[in-house]
Amino acid sequence: MSVCLPVFSQEAYLESLVVTASPFEKNIGEYPESLSVLSAEHLELISHNHIQQALQSVPGVNLARGNGQEYLPSLRSPVLSGAGACGSVLSLEDSIPLRAKGFCNINELFESHSESARSIEVIRGPAGTLYGSNAMHGVINLISPEVGGREGLPFRGVAIEAGPHDYYRAHVTLDSGLRNNSGVRADLSLTTDGGYRDASGFAQQKIALQHQALFDGVQVRTRLAVSNLNQETAGYINGENAYRERSLSRENSNPEAFRDAYSVRLSSQILMDRSKGGQLQLTPYLRKTDMRFLQHYLPGQALEENGQESIGLRGSYLFALSDDLEVIAGLDAEFTRGHLRELQKNPTEGSDFLRETIPLGKHYDYQVDAFSVAPFTLATWTMTDTWTLYGGVRFESLQYDYNNKMLSGRTTEDGRSCGFGGCRFNRPEDRKDSFQNLSPKLGATYDFAPGLQFFANIAQGYRAPQATELYRLQREQTVAELDSEEVSSIELGVRAFNNRLSYEFVAYGMRKRNVIFRDTEYFNQSNGKTSHRGVELALGYAFAQNWRLETSSSYAEHRYRDKRELQGVLLNGNLVDSAPRAFGNYRLQWLPRQEITTELEWLHQGRYYTDPQNQHAYSGHNLLNFRAQWKTDRWTLSARVLNLTNKAYAERADYSDFTGDRYFPGEPRSIYLSASSEW
């Protein structure tokens, strides 16, 4: 089990409580899933500037960092991009999705307040039974700190950090502690970064306000989270191995590109503990997001504006049918109103075809109302002292009501036809669409001995088509006849934990069908198939006094399994692009004194293809990072050296028929210093 603690012990492991695999807190060993937990101590040592830096210590997670706070997700999957990519990994904060069903954003984790998280829980593999649509490859859930922590004590703290390229970050926490079973907490994070590349800096502000109270057996935890991002964006650099040229890696051919994103979430978790009648948990929530960004990567560089407003409720009831049978029954419901506008202000540059088919003015302007409702149940049957069975099922209905606010069809904004057969952008007539899905699961755990456990899990996940895939059409396609993506998964694993050694070894196989992609004619299709097989190892070993080794290793093969052709090449059997077979994270920790922690980290990224035809590739890379922390009762001083050997590498490599090899270059050696005080 990937539990990162400063000093490992069996007691600490068993006392780790998680909520991601169940609506109610349980010990980490009570699940048949592959579940990793990054502790507060681990997150404090990592002190990530980007969420990728924290999650790369989880097996199977291989986020590809873009510019600023952007990234592409990967969890037991290739690095996901393009049509069908967004929404395949569900991102949560305190078990509330950051985005509404059908309105995902591929970069959505930058809206979470990860800088103040007390833990990050990751389910690797389908989790549709509990979370429904989008929890197809897995779930990333950031858990915010409680008022007063576990001890209920007051806390006030300030942290400041500085790094290269005018990087500065400040974090302030004010916590009243619990007094008479009530208290408040505020977390503020402010970050500015000038950017390694030209015109690529960002400024981000996040604040979380929380009130917690306990009265008459009812616990209420209300939280307001607000984030704002203003980012200057740098795109790919082009040319074979261009990332190796330091001067070229600093260039930005799109200095005009930007992204502005704002989000606010309000939720209230109400837990009623009825010792004999069970536990009832209700979580109503509100959500609002707005985003503007320049599509610098497309001809015409249109400006996109999108947003959504949601109201939802998650409800769960835990009760016992007998001494050995526990049941959770729940209902999730959500209503969302989303909108999207795309406006091109400047003439398209390039060939006559591009200039004619990509016109000035609005390309899209629509509103979508979405309603989802999903009953689910989970049961735990303790058969014997060693055997436990888990089973559950979820039914989810998602309905869209699409309203086009422009002329329908393939015309300019004012109704004129484009040459060369018509405009690229096609706006469907008003319509309604609905999707219904089942997500069953069956799992088991077997305790060989204290501290040694076998587990098995069979699960199915799904991802309903997103609004942009259904209504943002191109060329001759007037209706996107898409089905929900589905994945079937089986995994077998063994995990052990004792005073010196902990590990979790998992083998899994998954098959996806109805994979959504954009074909060579710019049609959104859903008849793709892929397979995913791999093994994962998380290991922690205290091999000597004050020395500890932690590893996170993954080997997987992700392949196309359908009859698609691309430029005359049959893709069936090819490795999916942006999918290294092997990658891993290896950390050696030394604690020379109780107040000092040092860590040397080795990051391995294996070779991978950059095109579906498997004709172009990135050779991979190896990086070293070093961290040191000195901590007293009131003060903490930290230093981090990233890319210790100053290696030239690519955060992401890709291949385009238009530009050839292209890369997001990695940063050279970077040193960050921080100081914090608490009282």
XYZ file of C-alpha atoms in Angstrom:
679
model
C 0.000 0.000 0.000
C 1.461 3.320 -1.023
C 1.237 5.023 2.348
C 3.955 7.619 2.753
C 4.827 8.217 6.403
C 8.020 9.670 7.858
C 8.600 6.630 10.050
C 6.643 3.537 9.153
C 5.016 1.263 11.685
C 2.252 -1.282 11.535
C 0.215 0.734 14.004
C 0.448 3.887 11.888
C -0.566 1.921 8.819
C -3.599 0.351 10.461
C -4.761 3.668 11.882
C -4.794 5.368 8.460
C -8.418 6.169 7.723
C -9.622 6.752 4.166
C -12.926 7.821 2.663
C -12.380 7.501 -1.092
C -13.430 3.868 -1.439
C -16.444 4.321 0.851
C -18.629 7.257 1.903
C -17.609 6.534 5.508
C -14.146 6.437 7.043
C -12.609 2.985 7.313
C -9.185 1.542 7.902
C -7.050 1.371 4.807
C -6.793 -2.431 4.900
C -10.559 -2.922 4.530
C -10.757 -2.491 0.756
C -10.265 -4.889 -2.158
C -9.188 -2.052 -4.503
C -5.729 -0.750 -5.266
C -5.780 2.321 -3.060
C -2.816 4.642 -2.464
C -2.631 7.369 0.165
C -0.169 10.259 0.295
C 0.065 11.464 3.879
C 0.374 15.026 5.142
C 4.008 14.393 6.110
C 4.849 13.197 2.611
C 3.073 16.141 0.979
C 4.899 18.565 3.280
C 8.281 17.126 2.257
C 7.396 17.127 -1.466
C 5.952 20.680 -1.218
C 4.842 20.400 -4.823
C 4.825 23.392 -7.178
C 2.639 21.326 -9.529
C 0.252 18.493 -8.610
C 2.252 16.154 -10.856
C 5.187 16.261 -8.426
C 3.047 14.823 -5.620
C 1.196 12.202 -7.657
C 4.267 10.734 -9.362
C 4.926 8.748 -6.167
C 1.718 6.759 -6.761
C 2.009 3.559 -8.867
C 0.227 3.805 -12.206
C 0.009 7.624 -12.180
C 2.002 9.349 -14.919
C 0.683 12.892 -15.373
C 2.302 14.822 -18.229
C 2.984 18.374 -17.117
C 2.279 21.172 -19.580
C 2.960 24.857 -19.160
C 2.147 26.626 -15.908
C -0.488 24.653 -13.998
C -1.657 22.625 -17.010
C -1.270 18.851 -17.380
C -2.636 15.783 -19.162
C -3.918 12.911 -16.973
C -2.697 9.321 -16.882
C -3.834 6.715 -14.353
C -3.534 3.103 -15.498
C -3.797 4.574 -18.967
C -1.804 6.320 -21.654
C -1.357 10.051 -21.233
C -4.841 11.108 -22.304
C -5.297 13.857 -24.902
C -7.693 14.837 -27.669
C -11.284 13.672 -28.075
C -12.398 11.228 -25.389
C -9.537 12.090 -23.035
C -11.176 14.580 -20.710
C -13.116 12.986 -17.865
C -11.549 9.515 -17.906
C -10.014 10.121 -14.453
C -12.323 11.590 -11.814
C -10.900 14.455 -9.747
C -12.445 15.163 -6.336
C -11.974 17.355 -3.304
C -13.477 15.922 -0.121
C -15.314 13.398 -2.339
C -17.054 16.154 -4.338
C -16.179 16.181 -8.080
C -14.336 19.331 -9.119
C -16.391 19.427 -12.319
C -19.946 18.389 -13.142
C -20.730 15.245 -15.107
C -20.456 16.000 -18.793
C -18.465 19.224 -18.298
C -14.946 18.083 -17.478
C -11.751 20.075 -17.907
C -8.601 18.096 -18.594
C -6.614 20.416 -16.273
C -9.208 20.478 -13.517
C -6.906 19.514 -10.624
C -5.416 23.019 -10.652
C -8.737 24.199 -9.186
C -8.215 22.077 -6.047
C -6.475 23.471 -2.976
C -3.777 20.811 -3.098
C -1.265 23.073 -1.310
C -3.179 22.625 1.974
C -4.380 19.021 1.553
C -3.885 16.761 4.581
C -3.820 13.711 2.292
C -4.414 12.596 -1.281
C -6.214 9.304 -1.872
C -6.026 7.558 -5.244
C -8.118 4.611 -6.422
C -6.278 2.918 -9.273
C -8.819 1.341 -11.593
C -12.581 1.733 -12.144
C -14.605 3.186 -9.266
C -17.930 3.711 -11.012
C -19.990 1.919 -8.361
C -19.385 4.692 -5.866
C -18.694 7.685 -8.126
C -20.376 6.974 -11.455
C -19.416 8.590 -14.732
C -15.765 9.604 -15.280
C -14.344 7.290 -12.571
C -13.213 4.976 -15.363
C -9.454 4.708 -14.973
C -9.525 5.792 -11.348
C -10.148 8.535 -8.813
C -7.922 11.243 -7.337
C -9.412 12.649 -4.127
C -7.801 15.505 -2.202
C -8.747 15.553 1.478
C -8.758 18.971 3.119
C -7.578 19.471 6.729
C -10.085 19.411 9.563
C -10.587 22.220 12.036
C -8.042 21.687 14.780
C -6.653 18.583 13.072
C -7.130 15.272 14.831
C -6.279 16.822 18.193
C -8.784 19.680 17.930
C -6.112 22.239 18.904
C -5.768 25.824 17.626
C -3.200 26.400 14.898
C -1.749 29.430 13.161
C 1.017 29.277 10.618
C 2.786 31.174 7.850
C 4.997 29.706 5.119
C 6.976 31.499 2.424
C 8.907 30.008 -0.470
C 11.135 31.318 -3.259
C 12.549 29.713 -6.376
C 13.961 30.441 -9.829
C 12.326 32.591 -12.510
C 10.696 34.911 -9.946
C 8.806 32.101 -8.261
C 7.250 33.067 -4.924
C 4.611 31.347 -2.814
C 3.004 32.182 0.519
C 0.602 30.153 2.616
C -1.300 31.331 5.692
C -3.408 29.171 8.008
C -5.637 30.383 10.834
C -7.377 27.691 12.867
C -9.390 28.394 16.011
C -9.378 24.772 17.114
C -12.483 23.102 18.494
C -14.051 24.929 21.393
C -17.320 23.603 22.734
C -17.355 21.263 19.695
C -17.188 24.147 17.219
C -14.472 25.932 15.281
C -13.374 27.655 12.087
C -10.347 27.446 9.799
C -8.978 29.499 6.900
C -6.251 28.507 4.407
C -4.858 31.052 1.945
C -2.323 30.240 -0.793
C -0.777 32.851 -3.098
C 1.627 31.920 -5.916
C 3.395 33.854 -8.651
C 5.806 32.431 -11.201
C 7.646 34.307 -13.941
C 7.999 31.077 -15.915
C 11.058 29.281 -17.276
C 9.999 30.041 -20.853
C 9.324 33.423 -22.429
C 5.897 34.917 -21.550
C 4.892 31.822 -19.578
C 4.297 33.012 -16.020
C 1.188 32.718 -13.885
C -0.435 34.067 -10.751
C -2.797 31.928 -8.699
C -4.810 32.601 -5.563
C -6.697 30.034 -3.478
C -8.662 30.353 -0.259
C -10.629 27.799 1.747
C -12.922 28.753 4.645
C -14.315 26.059 6.886
C -16.697 25.758 9.802
C -17.055 22.579 11.817
C -19.533 21.850 14.609
C -20.910 18.935 16.583
C -24.273 19.158 18.308
C -26.880 16.584 19.387
C -24.930 13.772 17.720
C -24.825 15.559 14.363
C -21.473 16.599 12.862
C -21.581 19.398 10.287
C -18.556 20.440 8.239
C -19.137 23.347 5.843
C -16.422 24.434 3.420
C -16.097 27.243 0.874
C -13.238 26.965 -1.634
C -12.328 29.642 -4.189
C -9.517 29.605 -6.750
C -8.349 32.007 -9.450
C -5.678 31.455 -12.103
C -4.234 33.974 -14.567
C -1.702 32.255 -16.774
C 0.414 33.189 -19.767
C 0.722 30.011 -21.798
C 3.609 28.551 -23.775
C 2.948 25.824 -26.332
C 5.108 23.115 -27.867
C 8.554 23.671 -29.290
C 9.015 21.949 -32.661
C 11.804 19.920 -34.194
C 13.422 16.562 -33.532
C 15.042 16.592 -30.057
C 14.396 20.338 -29.783
C 14.175 20.034 -25.986
C 17.933 19.387 -25.878
C 18.676 22.947 -27.029
C 18.566 25.166 -23.940
C 18.004 28.386 -25.868
C 15.213 26.824 -27.936
C 13.553 25.288 -24.879
C 13.071 28.786 -23.449
C 11.302 30.107 -26.534
C 7.561 30.610 -26.754
C 6.111 30.908 -30.240
C 2.715 31.814 -28.776
C 3.333 34.754 -26.399
C -0.273 35.864 -26.951
C -1.705 32.653 -25.446
C -3.340 32.762 -22.009
C -5.716 30.965 -19.661
C -7.915 32.630 -17.013
C -9.867 30.284 -14.764
C -12.083 30.926 -11.742
C -13.900 28.400 -9.551
C -15.953 28.388 -6.354
C -17.353 25.415 -4.441
C -19.556 25.364 -1.351
C -20.382 22.084 0.404
C -21.714 20.970 3.747
C -21.091 17.448 5.010
C -23.736 16.395 7.541
C -23.022 13.160 9.420
C -25.649 11.729 11.755
C -24.337 8.846 13.835
C -27.081 6.579 15.103
C -25.184 3.870 16.949
C -27.956 1.304 16.675
C -29.748 2.561 13.578
C -26.678 3.195 11.435
C -25.036 6.310 10.036
C -26.563 8.829 7.641
C -24.412 11.203 5.615
C -25.759 14.030 3.453
C -23.561 16.360 1.427
C -25.309 19.147 -0.489
C -23.038 21.291 -2.637
C -22.900 24.212 -5.055
C -20.308 24.668 -7.776
C -19.452 27.436 -10.259
C -16.608 27.710 -12.773
C -15.647 30.183 -15.491
C -12.751 29.901 -17.913
C -11.329 31.882 -20.834
C -8.377 30.751 -22.916
C -6.876 31.255 -26.338
C -6.780 28.162 -28.530
C -3.246 28.923 -29.674
C -2.766 25.322 -30.826
C -5.481 25.568 -33.527
C -5.641 27.522 -36.816
C -7.383 30.839 -36.212
C -6.585 30.874 -32.483
C -10.190 31.332 -31.398
C -11.049 32.477 -27.885
C -13.046 29.923 -25.874
C -15.237 30.897 -22.942
C -16.937 28.166 -20.927
C -18.573 27.848 -17.553
C -20.977 25.856 -15.440
C -23.195 26.227 -12.411
C -24.214 23.134 -10.461
C -26.250 22.099 -7.468
C -26.012 18.570 -6.155
C -26.537 16.163 -3.279
C -24.634 13.044 -2.242
C -26.465 10.881 0.281
C -25.400 7.614 1.949
C -26.817 5.437 4.714
C -24.730 2.797 6.481
C -26.474 0.029 8.407
C -25.950 -3.572 9.515
C -28.300 -6.373 8.488
C -26.491 -8.766 10.831
C -23.265 -9.015 12.786
C -21.339 -9.976 9.648
C -23.210 -8.072 6.907
C -22.881 -4.305 6.458
C -24.702 -2.354 3.736
C -24.356 1.152 2.357
C -27.243 2.516 0.290
C -26.945 5.873 -1.396
C -28.332 8.328 -3.928
C -26.469 11.024 -5.864
C -28.268 13.760 -7.803
C -26.962 16.798 -9.666
C -28.278 19.566 -11.913
C -25.891 21.627 -14.055
C -26.268 24.522 -16.457
C -23.231 24.880 -18.681
C -22.329 27.136 -21.581
C -19.631 27.435 -24.236
C -18.744 30.200 -26.674
C -15.983 30.192 -29.255
C -15.072 33.473 -30.962
C -12.367 34.150 -33.543
C -11.238 37.779 -33.658
C -8.443 37.650 -36.238
C -8.279 36.187 -39.764
C -6.928 32.649 -40.091
C -3.379 32.378 -41.369
C -2.141 29.623 -43.643
C -3.432 27.980 -46.804
C -6.432 29.107 -48.859
C -8.331 26.113 -47.491
C -7.741 27.110 -43.852
C -8.537 30.785 -44.447
C -11.811 29.921 -46.173
C -13.091 27.161 -43.878
C -12.187 28.809 -40.534
C -13.996 32.175 -40.606
C -14.032 35.203 -38.334
C -16.785 35.589 -35.747
C -18.500 33.116 -33.461
C -18.050 29.415 -34.175
C -20.180 28.055 -31.319
C -22.517 29.504 -28.724
C -24.666 27.041 -26.798
C -26.126 26.185 -23.416
C -26.600 22.689 -22.013
C -28.723 21.742 -19.005
C -27.762 18.386 -17.516
C -29.454 16.313 -14.826
C -28.104 13.117 -13.328
C -29.479 10.767 -10.708
C -27.780 7.618 -9.461
C -28.850 5.145 -6.747
C -26.142 2.758 -5.564
C -25.477 0.124 -2.929
C -22.354 -1.446 -1.457
C -22.296 -4.506 0.817
C -19.532 -6.012 2.966
C -19.914 -9.622 4.132
C -17.438 -10.909 6.710
C -17.664 -14.613 5.924
C -14.970 -15.803 8.352
C -12.149 -14.330 10.374
C -10.017 -14.334 7.225
C -12.427 -13.987 4.277
C -14.410 -10.838 3.441
C -16.543 -10.299 0.330
C -17.497 -6.923 -1.155
C -20.174 -6.263 -3.742
C -22.090 -3.355 -5.135
C -23.877 -1.860 -8.104
C -24.784 1.603 -9.344
C -27.354 2.739 -11.886
C -26.910 6.216 -13.308
C -29.079 8.244 -15.658
C -27.644 11.381 -17.286
C -29.785 13.659 -19.456
C -28.702 16.607 -21.604
C -30.915 19.424 -22.934
C -28.905 21.290 -25.614
C -29.872 24.785 -26.786
C -27.996 26.258 -29.767
C -27.927 30.076 -29.586
C -26.671 30.523 -33.155
C -27.748 29.516 -36.622
C -27.631 25.756 -36.916
C -25.504 24.112 -39.530
C -22.160 24.630 -41.197
C -22.132 28.377 -41.902
C -20.508 31.555 -40.698
C -22.066 33.455 -37.806
C -24.273 35.496 -40.202
C -25.310 32.515 -42.330
C -22.853 32.734 -45.240
C -21.453 29.525 -46.725
C -17.737 28.782 -46.725
C -15.842 27.564 -49.752
C -14.163 24.181 -50.159
C -17.380 22.375 -49.223
C -18.358 24.374 -46.147
C -17.105 25.787 -42.858
C -15.231 23.528 -40.460
C -17.625 24.197 -37.569
C -21.043 22.517 -37.528
C -23.705 23.450 -34.983
C -26.407 20.834 -34.329
C -30.095 21.676 -33.988
C -31.525 21.843 -30.458
C -31.834 18.313 -29.082
C -32.006 16.138 -26.000
C -29.800 13.148 -25.251
C -29.757 10.659 -22.408
C -27.389 7.946 -21.211
C -28.017 5.144 -18.746
C -25.247 2.998 -17.286
C -24.730 0.191 -14.767
C -21.520 -0.171 -12.794
C -21.180 -3.402 -10.777
C -18.233 -4.547 -8.684
C -17.266 -7.681 -6.757
C -14.216 -7.988 -4.528
C -12.674 -10.142 -1.815
C -9.881 -9.983 0.740
C -8.165 -12.894 2.466
C -5.903 -12.436 5.493
C -3.117 -15.017 5.308
C -1.690 -13.777 8.598
C -1.589 -10.564 10.611
C -0.127 -7.962 8.287
C -0.395 -10.068 5.109
C -3.444 -9.841 2.846
C -4.549 -11.047 -0.583
C -7.221 -9.144 -2.507
C -9.115 -9.480 -5.768
C -11.460 -7.053 -7.475
C -13.688 -7.163 -10.560
C -15.239 -3.842 -11.549
C -16.798 -1.971 -14.429
C -16.550 1.764 -15.027
C -17.982 4.129 -17.608
C -17.743 7.606 -18.982
C -20.764 9.282 -20.563
C -20.002 11.468 -23.604
C -19.119 15.020 -22.610
C -21.130 17.989 -23.869
C -18.304 19.203 -26.113
C -18.103 15.811 -27.839
C -21.842 15.801 -28.511
C -22.444 19.390 -29.608
C -19.147 20.860 -30.791
C -19.136 19.132 -34.160
C -17.117 19.660 -37.326
C -17.422 19.160 -41.069
C -20.353 17.030 -42.286
C -21.208 15.536 -38.897
C -24.570 16.960 -37.792
C -25.289 14.453 -34.994
C -22.738 12.733 -32.774
C -24.159 9.264 -32.238
C -21.945 8.407 -29.310
C -22.244 5.729 -26.650
C -20.811 5.768 -23.151
C -17.268 4.498 -22.912
C -17.048 1.367 -20.775
C -14.148 -0.425 -19.135
C -14.080 -3.883 -17.546
C -11.309 -4.568 -15.065
C -9.913 -7.422 -13.008
C -7.053 -7.085 -10.547
C -5.261 -9.422 -8.147
C -2.927 -8.220 -5.442
C -1.076 -8.956 -2.246
C -0.086 -6.439 0.401
C 1.951 -6.708 3.556
C 2.835 -4.373 6.377
C 5.054 -4.810 9.407
C 7.479 -2.732 11.415
C 10.152 -2.622 8.687
C 8.584 -3.665 5.390
C 5.383 -2.704 3.615
C 4.437 -3.478 0.045
C 1.567 -3.862 -2.368
C 1.959 -5.811 -5.592
C -0.925 -5.759 -8.099
C -1.533 -7.286 -11.522
C -4.454 -5.980 -13.577
C -6.137 -6.276 -16.944
C -8.693 -3.913 -18.473
C -10.607 -3.679 -21.735
C -12.261 -0.499 -22.971
C -14.982 -0.317 -25.590
C -16.873 2.535 -27.217
C -13.690 4.602 -26.934
C -14.455 8.111 -28.220
C -12.020 9.592 -30.706
C -11.948 12.047 -33.614
C -11.329 10.310 -36.931
C -9.453 11.606 -39.990
C -12.641 13.324 -41.230
C -13.033 15.214 -37.911
C -16.028 13.061 -36.918
C -16.499 12.176 -33.233
C -16.759 8.380 -33.177
C -17.240 5.906 -30.346
C -16.335 2.524 -31.796
C -12.749 2.392 -30.544
C -11.375 -0.435 -28.423
C -8.229 -0.627 -26.304
C -6.667 -3.078 -23.850
C -4.626 -2.280 -20.752
C -2.510 -4.800 -18.835
C 0.078 -4.153 -16.198
C 1.710 -4.740 -12.849
C 2.372 -2.215 -10.078
C 4.561 -2.305 -7.001
C 4.575 0.068 -4.048
C 7.212 -0.754 -1.452
C 8.589 0.799 1.707
C 11.562 -0.760 3.495
C 13.361 0.518 6.614
C 16.586 -1.374 5.922
C 18.650 0.293 8.654
C 18.256 2.679 11.535
C 17.296 6.104 10.140
C 17.362 4.810 6.535
C 14.332 4.005 4.415
C 13.706 3.082 0.790
C 10.357 3.735 -0.937
C 9.569 2.684 -4.492
C 6.652 3.091 -6.862
C 7.047 1.041 -10.034
C 4.727 0.418 -12.965
C 4.938 -1.722 -16.083
C 2.004 -1.752 -18.496
C 1.052 -2.262 -22.124
C -1.784 -0.158 -23.554
C -2.805 -1.290 -27.054
C -5.374 -0.499 -29.755
C -7.814 -3.387 -30.259
C -9.972 -2.346 -33.213
C -9.841 -2.088 -37.018
C -9.118 1.630 -37.232
C -6.709 2.825 -39.876
C -4.720 6.029 -39.836
C -2.943 7.139 -43.011
C -3.115 3.600 -44.326
C -1.712 2.003 -41.131
C -3.875 -0.532 -39.268
C -3.704 0.378 -35.572
C -4.888 -2.961 -34.163
C -2.186 -4.298 -31.837
C -0.130 -1.092 -31.828
C 0.892 0.454 -28.538
C -1.185 3.529 -27.748
C 0.884 6.679 -28.146
C 2.104 8.507 -25.029
C 2.110 5.250 -23.072
C 5.529 4.201 -21.733
C 5.735 0.568 -20.741
C 7.816 1.340 -17.657
C 8.003 4.300 -15.304
C 8.699 4.671 -11.632
C 9.648 6.722 -8.604
C 12.357 5.648 -6.139
C 13.134 7.541 -2.920
C 15.956 7.036 -0.431
C 15.377 8.753 2.918
C 17.934 9.436 5.630
C 17.050 10.898 9.027
C 20.409 11.758 10.640
C 18.582 13.385 13.551
C 14.991 13.380 14.687
C 14.396 16.919 13.384
C 16.180 16.454 10.021
C 14.878 14.560 6.981
C 16.715 14.199 3.680
C 15.527 12.457 0.535
C 17.080 11.577 -2.803
C 14.497 10.822 -5.495
C 15.047 9.074 -8.820
C 12.338 9.472 -11.476
C 12.328 7.066 -14.414
C 10.281 7.673 -17.574
C 10.514 4.896 -20.133
C 10.530 5.151 -23.911
C 7.169 5.669 -25.626
C 5.710 6.198 -29.065
C 4.452 9.662 -29.933
C 2.088 8.664 -32.769
C -0.560 5.913 -33.130
C 1.283 4.372 -36.095
C 4.267 3.693 -33.777
C 6.673 5.372 -36.209
C 8.009 8.126 -33.923
C 9.158 7.904 -30.314
C 10.611 9.691 -27.308
C 13.579 7.925 -25.705
C 12.543 8.627 -22.110
C 14.597 10.126 -19.302
C 15.907 9.733 -15.756
C 15.890 12.606 -13.245
C 17.264 13.109 -9.743
C 15.705 15.367 -7.111
C 16.978 16.164 -3.622
C 15.019 17.425 -0.621
C 16.032 18.362 2.912
C 13.915 19.504 5.840
C 14.816 20.744 9.305
C 11.873 20.890 11.685
C 11.549 22.136 15.270
C 8.501 22.701 17.431
C 7.797 26.056 15.768
C 10.025 26.390 12.715
C 10.547 24.417 9.505
C 13.286 25.165 6.970
C 13.308 23.278 3.671
C 15.361 23.092 0.492
C 14.537 21.294 -2.752
C 16.778 20.780 -5.747
C 14.839 19.533 -8.761
C 16.641 18.031 -11.763
C 19.807 17.770 -9.723
C 22.026 16.793 -12.696
C 20.623 19.561 -14.945
C 19.439 17.053 -17.560
C 17.709 18.197 -20.750
C 14.412 16.323 -21.031
C 10.802 16.663 -22.179
C 7.860 16.773 -19.790
C 5.801 15.609 -22.769
C 6.738 14.528 -26.284
C 4.292 14.344 -29.170
C 4.186 14.091 -32.960
C 1.999 16.115 -35.330
C 1.599 15.630 -39.085
C 1.771 19.427 -39.426
C 4.851 20.227 -37.309
C 6.603 16.885 -36.779
C 8.192 16.155 -33.394
C 7.148 18.587 -30.688
C 7.795 18.882 -26.967
C 7.014 20.576 -23.698
C 10.599 21.049 -22.458
C 11.475 20.249 -18.864
C 13.090 22.842 -16.625
C 16.824 22.792 -15.854
C 18.175 22.485 -12.321
C 15.945 24.466 -9.964
C 16.473 25.290 -6.279
C 13.585 26.183 -3.964
C 13.978 27.461 -0.394
C 11.154 27.775 2.114
C 10.582 28.721 5.726
C 7.496 28.303 7.870
C 6.492 29.134 11.402
C 3.572 27.956 13.493
C 2.228 28.999 16.834
